[in-house]
Every structure is written in C-alpha cells, then in structure tokens.
Amino acid sequence: MLFMGGDRGGDRIDEAVAHTAKVLRAALDRDWSVKAGGLDWSCLYTAEHIAGDFVAYAGQLTGRPTDAYVPFEAVLDKGTAPEGAIRAIEATGGILAAVVRTTPRGVRAFHPYPAGSADAAGFAAMGVTEALLHTHDIAAALDVDAEPPASLCEAVLAHLFPHVPPTPAGGTPWTTLLWATGRGTLPGRARLPHWRWRNAASLPAGPVALREVTPAAAADLAAGGTGGFEWLGGGPFDGTRRAAEMVTKAYAAGVHRSEWGMYVLVRTADELAVGGMGFHGPPDENGCVEVGYDLVEEARGRGYASGALRSLSQWALTHPEVTSLLAVVEPGNAASQAVAVRAGYERLPDRDTNFAYGLRRA
C-alpha cells in the first residue's frame, strides 16, 4: 500500500492513469458538455483539470517553491475533443510519474494542507486521488462505471486520509474513499459536508528531520520492512518496530490521530533514517502526552535524539490541548535518561518500576 519506496508512487500514478483512460474512453460517444457529477464544471473541463493537476504537481516538485504554487497552468487547446483530453491526461500523468520517480529523497515543495509542504510520495498520492475522484465525477454524469482497484483506494486512504476510520462492514475501500471526500455515504457515518486530505509532516530538528509516518508506512515497518526509508545500519531498532505496530493497531481500531503518532528521524545530510520518535497517543484528559524514542546503534552519541526530542516537544506544546509531556524510561537505560534531561525534561516520581521525566508548558 506504500506511496514510498523505490518509485515513491510512480507505479500508482501509472495505474490510476490507465484506469482513468479506460473509464473515459468507454464514454467517448456521450455529451461531455454536461456538468460532471457534483461539480459546476463540464465533463470536458473536469478532464482538463485532471491533466492540469498532474502538471502542477510535477512543477511543484521540479520548481520546489516553499511558499506558493508555481504560477503556471496547463490547458487544452481550444476545440479539443474528449479523446484529446484523455491523451492529455495520459501525457501529463506520465510527466508526474517520471518526476516522482526521479525527485531526490527529502525534497519537499509547497502545498497548503496541512503543514505547508509535501514530498514526492505526497504529490503522487494527491495526483492519484485527483484522478480517481474526478474520473468518478465524469463517469457519474456520463453513466459509466468508474470503480478503481481496491488496492489503489487503500493506498490513498492510508497515505492521505490517516484520520479516516478504516472501511466498515458493508463498505469497500472505494466507498470509504468516496465518503472521505464528501461524495458518498457509509453505514453508520454521517455524510461529510467538508473534507481535507492530510500530507505527512516534516519537522526540522537540527541535523535531522522528524518525518511523520503514515499508517501504510507503519504497517510496513511493523511487518519487518523499511517503511519506505533508507536506514543507517540496514534497518530500525526494535523499539521503532514496536511503535509502528502501535500505530498500525490504532489505525485498524479507528482511534489513530494524525500528528500524535510516530515519526522517523532522518539525517538531512544523506537522507538516512537513524531512529524513531513519537507519541503513545493523543493528549489525555489532563493535557499530558507521552513520548518514546530510540536510535539505531550506529547513530547514537551524536545528539540526534536529544535535539529531535527538544524540537518535537516544543512543537507539541504549541497545541493548546497539550500542557505537559512525559517520558518513561527503564532504570538501566542511562542513555535514554540522558536524552530526556538534555531535551529539558525534569525527573518526576517513578512510574511503577520505571523512571519518569516530564516537561511542562512554561
């Protein structure tokens, strides 16, 4: 389900474009001047919009602006027929797929939701989502079937919609994606009047960055994979895999909250992952959120963990619902105790047989 790894989503884009082309070519004999389902755009303009999104996302990754969209757009020539619009989708989808595959690790570019930027995997996932949804909108107006492969829907949901509970009984990944984007209903859930997707965040922390782990990446890590990251030493420490399993279980149970999960520490000089850090869940009723962390052995003793914990803690305390942070450390783990102290945490009364450290809002 990953939008990360070798091509970071290029194959998913190809799959989505092939689906879109197949669906739309089945409706070439229909009237494309009618409004697409649920939109004020004609079917032809909606197809143009898909191609325009592909080019815009590719331009963000190549231009790499940090505060705005690159000021250009792709439009169809005047008088373009439906077949020409489909060819434009195929061509621009190929451009986006190629850019995604060749964008270096760590590159991020402006996108407003939610943290102001996205990486290649994020732009790939957004491109796939635009294709699937707007193909559905056109198909609904032209009366053709538009259901995409379930695996493609699952990948989109796990990457861009981590806040959406998993598919309920009686639903499918496709109906869940339609519900999550205000286009359909699901048993036991009210229809959404507004919606947003959510790109994984990246928080700066000196020589490392904290890269938010999506539910799909967490599932891969929990199963023994890399989570789409390239790891110093060949793989993460055991604690990172246990934390990934916690995220996976929370997502499956429908209680995972974006931001309050897991992050991977990535050394920005070479884009190698050196550890894991994150929260054991959202803030409790007292505004306290518990943190945990570990590093691969080759990265220890360089200040990565204490700097990252300091940055993550400061970020957490910008949220009004957070009043304090807690780190619980085994008595024999002197290195982790030192990390907490260097990050500004103070010793608290023991929690059962473990040492506790806390940081409160000033």
Coordinates of C-alpha atoms in Angstrom, one line a residue:
M1 CA 0.0 0.0 0.0
L2 CA 3.0 2.3 0.2
F3 CA 3.4 5.5 -1.8
M4 CA 7.1 5.3 -0.7
G5 CA 10.0 3.0 -1.5
G6 CA 11.7 2.6 -4.9
D7 CA 9.5 4.8 -7.1
R8 CA 7.6 6.7 -4.3
G9 CA 4.3 6.4 -6.1
G10 CA 5.2 6.4 -9.8
D11 CA 3.7 3.0 -10.4
R12 CA 0.5 4.1 -8.6
I13 CA 0.2 7.1 -10.9
D14 CA 0.5 4.9 -13.9
E15 CA -2.2 2.6 -12.5
A16 CA -4.5 5.5 -11.9
V17 CA -4.0 7.0 -15.3
A18 CA -4.7 3.6 -17.0
H19 CA -7.9 3.3 -15.0
T20 CA -9.0 6.9 -15.9
A21 CA -8.2 6.4 -19.6
K22 CA -10.2 3.1 -19.7
V23 CA -13.2 4.6 -18.0
L24 CA -13.4 7.7 -20.0
R25 CA -12.8 6.0 -23.3
A26 CA -15.9 4.0 -22.6
A27 CA -17.9 7.3 -22.7
L28 CA -16.5 8.9 -25.9
D29 CA -19.9 8.8 -27.5
R30 CA -21.6 10.8 -24.7
D31 CA -22.1 14.5 -24.3
W32 CA -19.1 15.9 -22.4
S33 CA -20.5 19.4 -22.2
V34 CA -22.8 18.4 -19.3
K35 CA -21.8 19.1 -15.8
A36 CA -19.7 16.4 -14.1
G37 CA -21.4 14.8 -11.1
G38 CA -21.4 17.0 -8.0
L39 CA -19.4 19.8 -9.8
D40 CA -20.1 23.0 -11.6
W41 CA -17.6 22.0 -14.3
S42 CA -18.4 20.3 -17.6
C43 CA -17.0 16.8 -18.1
L44 CA -14.5 18.1 -20.6
Y45 CA -13.2 20.8 -18.2
T46 CA -13.0 18.3 -15.4
A47 CA -10.8 16.1 -17.6
E48 CA -8.7 19.2 -18.3
H49 CA -8.5 19.8 -14.6
I50 CA -7.0 16.3 -14.0
A51 CA -4.3 17.0 -16.6
G52 CA -3.7 20.4 -15.0
D53 CA -3.2 18.9 -11.6
F54 CA -0.7 16.4 -12.9
V55 CA 1.4 19.2 -14.4
A56 CA 1.0 21.5 -11.4
Y57 CA 2.2 18.8 -9.0
A58 CA 5.2 17.9 -11.3
G59 CA 6.0 21.6 -11.4
Q60 CA 6.0 21.9 -7.6
L61 CA 8.5 19.0 -7.4
T62 CA 10.8 20.4 -10.0
G63 CA 10.4 24.1 -9.1
R64 CA 10.4 23.4 -5.4
P65 CA 8.8 26.6 -4.1
T66 CA 8.4 26.9 -0.4
D67 CA 5.6 29.4 -0.1
A68 CA 3.3 29.3 -3.1
Y69 CA 2.3 27.4 -6.2
V70 CA 4.5 27.8 -9.3
P71 CA 2.5 30.4 -11.4
F72 CA 1.6 28.4 -14.5
E73 CA -1.1 26.1 -15.7
A74 CA -1.8 23.5 -18.4
V75 CA -4.9 23.9 -20.6
L76 CA -6.3 22.1 -23.5
D77 CA -6.2 23.7 -27.0
K78 CA -9.5 25.3 -28.0
G79 CA -11.8 22.8 -29.7
T80 CA -10.1 19.7 -28.1
A81 CA -12.4 16.7 -28.2
P82 CA -12.8 14.1 -25.4
E83 CA -10.2 11.7 -27.0
G84 CA -7.7 14.6 -27.0
A85 CA -8.4 15.3 -23.3
I86 CA -7.8 11.7 -22.4
R87 CA -4.5 11.8 -24.3
A88 CA -3.6 14.9 -22.3
I89 CA -4.3 13.0 -19.1
E90 CA -2.1 10.1 -20.2
A91 CA 0.8 12.5 -21.2
T92 CA 0.7 14.7 -18.1
G93 CA 0.3 11.6 -15.9
G94 CA 3.4 10.2 -17.4
I95 CA 5.2 13.5 -16.7
L96 CA 4.2 13.4 -13.0
A97 CA 5.2 9.7 -12.7
A98 CA 8.6 10.4 -14.1
V99 CA 9.2 13.4 -11.9
V100 CA 8.1 11.5 -8.8
R101 CA 10.5 8.7 -9.6
T102 CA 13.5 11.0 -10.1
T103 CA 12.9 13.5 -7.3
P104 CA 15.7 13.1 -4.7
R105 CA 14.7 11.9 -1.2
G106 CA 14.0 14.7 1.2
V107 CA 12.8 17.2 -1.4
R108 CA 9.6 18.9 -0.3
A109 CA 7.6 21.7 -2.1
F110 CA 4.7 23.9 -1.1
H111 CA 1.3 22.5 -0.6
P112 CA -1.1 24.1 1.9
Y113 CA -2.6 21.0 3.6
P114 CA -1.8 20.7 6.4
A115 CA 1.7 21.8 7.1
G116 CA 2.7 23.8 4.1
S117 CA 4.6 21.2 2.1
A118 CA 4.6 17.7 0.6
D119 CA 7.2 15.3 -0.6
A120 CA 7.2 13.2 -3.9
A121 CA 5.1 10.5 -2.3
G122 CA 2.6 13.1 -1.2
F123 CA 2.3 14.7 -4.6
A124 CA 2.0 11.2 -6.1
A125 CA -0.9 10.3 -3.7
M126 CA -2.6 13.6 -4.4
G127 CA -2.3 13.1 -8.1
V128 CA -3.8 9.6 -7.8
T129 CA -6.6 10.9 -5.7
E130 CA -7.5 13.7 -8.2
A131 CA -7.6 11.2 -11.0
L132 CA -9.8 8.7 -9.2
L133 CA -12.3 11.2 -7.8
H134 CA -12.7 13.3 -10.9
T135 CA -12.9 10.2 -13.1
H136 CA -15.8 9.3 -10.8
D137 CA -17.4 12.7 -11.3
I138 CA -17.2 12.5 -15.1
A139 CA -18.4 8.9 -15.1
A140 CA -21.4 9.7 -12.9
A141 CA -22.6 12.3 -15.4
L142 CA -21.9 10.1 -18.4
D143 CA -23.3 6.9 -16.8
V144 CA -20.3 4.6 -17.0
D145 CA -18.7 2.6 -14.2
A146 CA -15.7 4.2 -12.5
E147 CA -14.8 1.9 -9.6
P148 CA -10.9 1.6 -9.4
P149 CA -8.9 -1.3 -8.0
A150 CA -9.3 -1.7 -4.2
S151 CA -5.6 -1.7 -3.6
L152 CA -5.3 1.8 -5.2
C153 CA -8.0 3.1 -2.9
E154 CA -6.4 1.5 0.2
A155 CA -3.1 3.1 -0.7
V156 CA -4.7 6.6 -1.0
L157 CA -6.6 6.2 2.2
A158 CA -3.6 5.0 4.2
H159 CA -1.4 7.8 2.9
L160 CA -3.6 10.9 2.6
F161 CA -6.5 10.1 4.9
P162 CA -5.0 8.7 8.1
H163 CA -7.7 10.5 10.1
V164 CA -10.4 8.4 8.4
P165 CA -11.5 5.3 10.2
P166 CA -11.0 2.1 8.2
T167 CA -13.7 0.6 5.9
P168 CA -16.7 -0.5 8.0
A169 CA -18.7 -3.6 7.5
G170 CA -20.8 -3.2 4.4
G171 CA -18.3 -0.8 2.8
T172 CA -15.4 -1.1 0.4
P173 CA -12.1 0.9 0.1
W174 CA -13.7 2.7 -2.8
T175 CA -16.9 3.6 -0.9
T176 CA -14.8 4.7 2.0
L177 CA -12.7 7.0 -0.2
L178 CA -15.9 8.5 -1.7
W179 CA -17.3 9.1 1.8
A180 CA -14.0 10.6 2.9
T181 CA -14.2 13.1 0.1
G182 CA -17.8 14.1 0.5
R183 CA -19.0 12.0 -2.4
G184 CA -20.9 9.2 -0.8
T185 CA -22.3 7.5 2.3
L186 CA -21.2 4.7 4.6
P187 CA -23.2 2.6 7.0
G188 CA -23.3 4.3 10.4
R189 CA -21.5 7.5 9.3
A190 CA -23.0 10.9 8.5
R191 CA -22.2 12.4 5.1
L192 CA -19.2 14.8 5.2
P193 CA -20.0 18.4 4.2
H194 CA -16.3 19.4 4.2
W195 CA -13.2 17.4 3.8
R196 CA -9.4 17.7 3.5
W197 CA -6.6 15.2 2.8
R198 CA -3.5 15.2 5.0
N199 CA 0.1 15.1 3.9
A200 CA 2.6 13.7 6.3
A201 CA 4.5 16.5 8.1
S202 CA 8.3 17.1 8.4
L203 CA 9.6 18.9 11.4
P204 CA 13.1 20.3 11.4
A205 CA 15.4 19.3 14.3
G206 CA 19.0 20.5 13.6
P207 CA 20.9 17.8 11.6
V208 CA 17.8 15.6 11.4
A209 CA 14.2 16.0 10.4
L210 CA 11.2 14.3 12.0
R211 CA 9.2 12.7 9.2
E212 CA 5.7 11.7 10.1
V213 CA 5.0 8.0 9.4
T214 CA 1.7 7.2 7.6
P215 CA -0.4 4.2 8.6
A216 CA 0.8 2.4 5.4
A217 CA 4.5 3.0 6.3
A218 CA 3.9 2.0 9.9
A219 CA 2.3 -1.3 8.7
D220 CA 5.4 -2.0 6.6
L221 CA 7.7 -1.2 9.4
A222 CA 5.8 -3.4 11.8
A223 CA 6.0 -6.3 9.3
G224 CA 9.8 -6.0 9.1
G225 CA 10.1 -3.6 6.1
T226 CA 11.8 -0.3 5.8
G227 CA 8.6 1.9 5.8
G228 CA 9.9 3.5 2.6
F229 CA 13.0 4.9 4.3
E230 CA 16.7 4.0 3.8
W231 CA 18.1 3.1 7.1
L232 CA 21.6 3.6 8.6
G233 CA 22.7 0.2 9.6
G234 CA 20.2 -1.6 7.4
G235 CA 17.1 -1.2 9.5
P236 CA 15.4 0.3 12.6
F237 CA 15.9 -0.6 16.2
D238 CA 13.3 -2.9 17.7
G239 CA 11.6 -0.1 19.6
T240 CA 10.8 1.6 16.3
R241 CA 9.1 -1.5 15.0
R242 CA 7.1 -1.9 18.2
A243 CA 6.0 1.8 17.9
A244 CA 5.0 1.1 14.3
E245 CA 2.9 -1.8 15.5
M246 CA 1.1 0.5 17.9
V247 CA 0.3 2.9 15.1
T248 CA -1.0 0.1 12.9
K249 CA -3.3 -1.3 15.6
A250 CA -4.6 2.2 16.4
Y251 CA -5.4 2.8 12.7
A252 CA -7.1 -0.5 12.4
A253 CA -9.2 0.3 15.5
G254 CA -10.1 3.7 14.1
V255 CA -8.5 5.6 17.0
H256 CA -5.3 6.8 15.3
R257 CA -5.0 10.6 15.4
S258 CA -2.7 12.2 12.8
E259 CA 0.3 14.1 14.2
W260 CA 0.1 12.2 17.5
G261 CA 1.7 9.0 16.2
M262 CA 5.1 8.1 15.0
Y263 CA 8.0 10.0 13.3
V264 CA 11.2 8.7 11.8
L265 CA 14.4 10.7 12.4
V266 CA 16.1 11.3 9.1
R267 CA 19.6 12.7 8.8
T268 CA 19.2 15.5 6.3
A269 CA 22.8 15.4 5.1
D270 CA 22.3 12.0 3.4
E271 CA 18.6 11.2 3.9
L272 CA 19.4 8.1 6.0
A273 CA 16.9 7.2 8.7
V274 CA 18.6 6.9 12.1
G275 CA 15.8 6.3 14.6
G276 CA 12.1 6.6 15.6
M277 CA 10.4 9.0 17.9
G278 CA 6.8 9.9 18.6
F279 CA 3.8 9.8 20.9
H280 CA 2.0 6.9 22.5
G281 CA -1.3 8.6 21.5
P282 CA -3.1 11.9 21.6
P283 CA -3.1 14.1 24.8
D284 CA -5.0 12.7 27.7
E285 CA -7.8 14.4 29.6
N286 CA -5.1 16.3 31.6
G287 CA -3.3 17.5 28.5
C288 CA -0.4 15.2 29.0
V289 CA 1.1 13.3 26.0
E290 CA 3.7 10.5 26.4
V291 CA 6.7 10.3 24.2
G292 CA 9.1 7.5 23.2
Y293 CA 12.3 7.3 21.1
D294 CA 15.2 5.1 20.0
L295 CA 18.1 5.3 17.6
V296 CA 19.9 2.7 15.5
E297 CA 23.2 1.8 17.2
E298 CA 25.4 3.5 14.6
A299 CA 23.7 6.9 15.2
R300 CA 24.0 7.1 19.0
G301 CA 26.1 9.6 20.9
R302 CA 25.8 12.4 18.3
G303 CA 23.0 14.4 19.9
Y304 CA 20.4 13.4 17.3
A305 CA 17.8 12.1 19.8
S306 CA 18.0 14.9 22.3
G307 CA 17.8 17.6 19.6
A308 CA 14.8 15.8 18.0
L309 CA 13.1 15.4 21.3
R310 CA 13.5 19.0 22.1
S311 CA 12.1 20.1 18.7
L312 CA 9.2 17.6 18.9
S313 CA 8.3 18.7 22.5
Q314 CA 8.4 22.3 21.6
W315 CA 6.1 21.6 18.6
A316 CA 3.7 19.6 20.8
L317 CA 3.5 22.5 23.3
T318 CA 2.3 24.8 20.6
H319 CA -1.0 22.9 20.7
P320 CA -3.5 24.4 23.2
E321 CA -4.6 21.0 24.4
V322 CA -1.1 20.0 25.5
T323 CA 0.0 21.1 28.9
S324 CA 2.9 18.6 29.6
L325 CA 4.9 15.8 28.1
L326 CA 6.0 12.5 29.8
A327 CA 8.9 10.1 29.0
V328 CA 9.0 6.8 30.9
V329 CA 12.5 5.1 30.8
E330 CA 13.7 1.9 32.2
P331 CA 16.2 2.3 35.1
G332 CA 19.0 0.6 33.3
N333 CA 18.7 2.8 30.2
A334 CA 21.1 5.6 31.1
A335 CA 21.4 6.8 27.5
S336 CA 17.6 7.4 27.2
Q337 CA 17.6 9.1 30.6
A338 CA 20.3 11.5 29.4
V339 CA 18.4 12.2 26.2
A340 CA 15.4 13.4 28.2
V341 CA 17.5 15.6 30.5
R342 CA 19.3 17.2 27.6
A343 CA 16.0 17.9 26.0
G344 CA 14.9 19.9 29.1
Y345 CA 12.8 17.2 30.9
E346 CA 12.9 17.0 34.7
R347 CA 12.8 13.9 36.9
L348 CA 9.4 13.0 38.2
P349 CA 8.3 10.4 40.7
D350 CA 8.8 6.9 39.4
R351 CA 6.1 5.2 37.4
D352 CA 5.9 1.6 38.8
T353 CA 9.4 0.3 38.4
N354 CA 10.5 2.9 35.7
F355 CA 12.0 6.3 35.8
A356 CA 9.7 9.2 34.7
Y357 CA 10.7 12.6 33.2
G358 CA 8.4 15.4 32.4
L359 CA 8.3 18.8 30.6
R360 CA 5.5 21.3 31.3
R361 CA 4.3 24.3 29.4
A362 CA 6.1 27.4 30.7

